[in-house]
PDB file of C-alpha atoms in Angstrom:
ATOM      1  CA  MET A   1     150.731  86.454 121.884  1.00  0.00           C
ATOM      2  CA  MET A   2     146.971  87.392 121.857  1.00  0.00           C
ATOM      3  CA  ASN A   3     147.618  90.378 124.103  1.00  0.00           C
ATOM      4  CA  SER A   4     149.643  92.044 121.365  1.00  0.00           C
ATOM      5  CA  PRO A   5     148.100  95.521 120.660  1.00  0.00           C
ATOM      6  CA  PHE A   6     149.328  95.110 117.090  1.00  0.00           C
ATOM      7  CA  LEU A   7     147.438  91.874 116.575  1.00  0.00           C
ATOM      8  CA  ARG A   8     144.345  93.160 118.409  1.00  0.00           C
ATOM      9  CA  ARG A   9     144.255  96.211 115.939  1.00  0.00           C
ATOM     10  CA  TRP A  10     144.566  93.854 112.985  1.00  0.00           C
ATOM     11  CA  ILE A  11     141.681  91.783 113.993  1.00  0.00           C
ATOM     12  CA  ILE A  12     139.541  94.730 114.608  1.00  0.00           C
ATOM     13  CA  PHE A  13     140.470  96.314 111.212  1.00  0.00           C
ATOM     14  CA  LEU A  14     139.914  93.017 109.261  1.00  0.00           C
ATOM     15  CA  THR A  15     136.591  92.508 111.124  1.00  0.00           C
ATOM     16  CA  SER A  16     135.397  96.090 110.297  1.00  0.00           C
ATOM     17  CA  CYS A  17     136.497  95.508 106.471  1.00  0.00           C
ATOM     18  CA  LEU A  18     134.451  92.275 106.429  1.00  0.00           C
ATOM     19  CA  VAL A  19     131.550  94.094 107.944  1.00  0.00           C
ATOM     20  CA  LEU A  20     131.837  96.920 105.429  1.00  0.00           C
ATOM     21  CA  LEU A  21     132.002  94.564 102.492  1.00  0.00           C
ATOM     22  CA  GLY A  22     129.086  92.584 103.712  1.00  0.00           C
ATOM     23  CA  SER A  23     127.085  95.667 104.052  1.00  0.00           C
ATOM     24  CA  ILE A  24     128.090  96.968 100.554  1.00  0.00           C
ATOM     25  CA  GLY A  25     127.019  93.523  99.248  1.00  0.00           C
ATOM     26  CA  ALA A  26     123.631  93.659 101.016  1.00  0.00           C
ATOM     27  CA  ILE A  27     122.935  97.111  99.578  1.00  0.00           C
ATOM     28  CA  LEU A  28     123.801  96.129  96.071  1.00  0.00           C
ATOM     29  CA  ASP A  29     121.715  92.994  96.325  1.00  0.00           C
ATOM     30  CA  ARG A  30     118.745  95.041  97.645  1.00  0.00           C
ATOM     31  CA  ARG A  31     119.074  97.609  94.937  1.00  0.00           C
ATOM     32  CA  SER A  32     119.101  94.904  92.360  1.00  0.00           C
ATOM     33  CA  ALA A  33     116.053  93.249  93.731  1.00  0.00           C
ATOM     34  CA  GLN A  34     114.186  96.679  93.862  1.00  0.00           C
ATOM     35  CA  ALA A  35     115.224  97.332  90.248  1.00  0.00           C
ATOM     36  CA  GLU A  36     113.814  93.887  89.161  1.00  0.00           C
ATOM     37  CA  ALA A  37     110.683  94.247  91.248  1.00  0.00           C
ATOM     38  CA  THR A  38     109.808  97.762  89.752  1.00  0.00           C
ATOM     39  CA  ARG A  39     111.012  97.311  86.258  1.00  0.00           C
ATOM     40  CA  GLY A  40     108.874  98.923  83.810  1.00  0.00           C
ATOM     41  CA  TRP A  41     107.649 101.554  86.160  1.00  0.00           C
ATOM     42  CA  GLU A  42     108.266 105.364  85.584  1.00  0.00           C
ATOM     43  CA  LEU A  43     108.063 108.164  87.959  1.00  0.00           C
ATOM     44  CA  ALA A  44     105.816 110.885  86.511  1.00  0.00           C
ATOM     45  CA  THR A  45     108.227 113.601  87.703  1.00  0.00           C
ATOM     46  CA  GLU A  46     111.204 111.950  85.584  1.00  0.00           C
ATOM     47  CA  VAL A  47     109.195 111.471  82.344  1.00  0.00           C
ATOM     48  CA  GLN A  48     110.051 114.239  79.826  1.00  0.00           C
ATOM     49  CA  ALA A  49     106.683 114.233  78.064  1.00  0.00           C
ATOM     50  CA  MET A  50     104.469 115.563  80.636  1.00  0.00           C
ATOM     51  CA  PRO A  51     100.795 116.118  79.641  1.00  0.00           C
ATOM     52  CA  TYR A  52      99.745 119.796  79.296  1.00  0.00           C
ATOM     53  CA  HIS A  53      97.988 120.830  82.337  1.00  0.00           C
ATOM     54  CA  GLN A  54      94.331 121.470  81.620  1.00  0.00           C
ATOM     55  CA  SER A  55      91.827 123.388  83.741  1.00  0.00           C
ATOM     56  CA  THR A  56      90.039 121.180  86.208  1.00  0.00           C
ATOM     57  CA  GLY A  57      87.633 123.523  87.550  1.00  0.00           C
ATOM     58  CA  GLY A  58      84.183 122.267  88.230  1.00  0.00           C
ATOM     59  CA  VAL A  59      80.980 123.354  89.986  1.00  0.00           C
ATOM     60  CA  ASN A  60      78.011 121.527  91.638  1.00  0.00           C
ATOM     61  CA  VAL A  61      74.764 121.937  89.801  1.00  0.00           C
ATOM     62  CA  GLU A  62      71.143 121.437  90.281  1.00  0.00           C
ATOM     63  CA  LEU A  63      70.020 121.117  86.460  1.00  0.00           C
ATOM     64  CA  THR A  64      66.678 119.638  87.323  1.00  0.00           C
ATOM     65  CA  GLN A  65      65.387 122.961  88.394  1.00  0.00           C
ATOM     66  CA  TYR A  66      65.528 124.377  84.795  1.00  0.00           C
ATOM     67  CA  ALA A  67      63.101 123.761  82.013  1.00  0.00           C
ATOM     68  CA  PRO A  68      64.393 122.044  78.946  1.00  0.00           C
ATOM     69  CA  ASP A  69      64.418 125.245  76.981  1.00  0.00           C
ATOM     70  CA  GLU A  70      66.492 127.042  79.638  1.00  0.00           C
ATOM     71  CA  LEU A  71      68.964 124.155  80.236  1.00  0.00           C
ATOM     72  CA  ASP A  72      71.126 125.033  77.128  1.00  0.00           C
ATOM     73  CA  ALA A  73      71.586 128.673  78.225  1.00  0.00           C
ATOM     74  CA  GLN A  74      72.615 127.623  81.829  1.00  0.00           C
ATOM     75  CA  LEU A  75      75.059 125.042  80.408  1.00  0.00           C
ATOM     76  CA  GLN A  76      76.622 127.676  78.065  1.00  0.00           C
ATOM     77  CA  ALA A  77      76.788 130.128  80.968  1.00  0.00           C
ATOM     78  CA  ILE A  78      78.643 127.663  83.115  1.00  0.00           C
ATOM     79  CA  ASP A  79      81.021 126.949  80.115  1.00  0.00           C
ATOM     80  CA  GLY A  80      81.576 130.697  79.825  1.00  0.00           C
ATOM     81  CA  PHE A  81      82.797 130.984  83.385  1.00  0.00           C
ATOM     82  CA  GLY A  82      85.556 128.465  82.496  1.00  0.00           C
ATOM     83  CA  PHE A  83      84.092 125.188  84.306  1.00  0.00           C
ATOM     84  CA  THR A  84      85.173 122.008  82.645  1.00  0.00           C
ATOM     85  CA  TRP A  85      83.093 119.606  84.612  1.00  0.00           C
ATOM     86  CA  LEU A  86      79.736 119.483  86.480  1.00  0.00           C
ATOM     87  CA  ARG A  87      78.532 117.463  89.410  1.00  0.00           C
ATOM     88  CA  GLN A  88      74.814 116.817  89.567  1.00  0.00           C
ATOM     89  CA  THR A  89      73.226 114.741  92.366  1.00  0.00           C
ATOM     90  CA  VAL A  90      71.119 111.886  91.095  1.00  0.00           C
ATOM     91  CA  TYR A  91      68.480 110.231  93.198  1.00  0.00           C
ATOM     92  CA  TRP A  92      67.725 106.699  92.608  1.00  0.00           C
TER      93      TRP A  92
END
């Protein structure tokens, strides 16, 4: 009876269905666990209200070389070129 090709095909089919159902169940369980673990997180690319892109240009400066009366003019010149941040080395 076990040598019947019909019975063998049904056993293979039923085993394949059980494996498929088990895999689907594992995938759904993993997705549920992932959703619970990351609840409250938002991807920046999916959020509608993206911030306006601002210029982030900067420049390295050595402001200690200027006298106090020249410093304002230099800072205004840097601002005039469109730089929005400065990096100054500070020796401790």
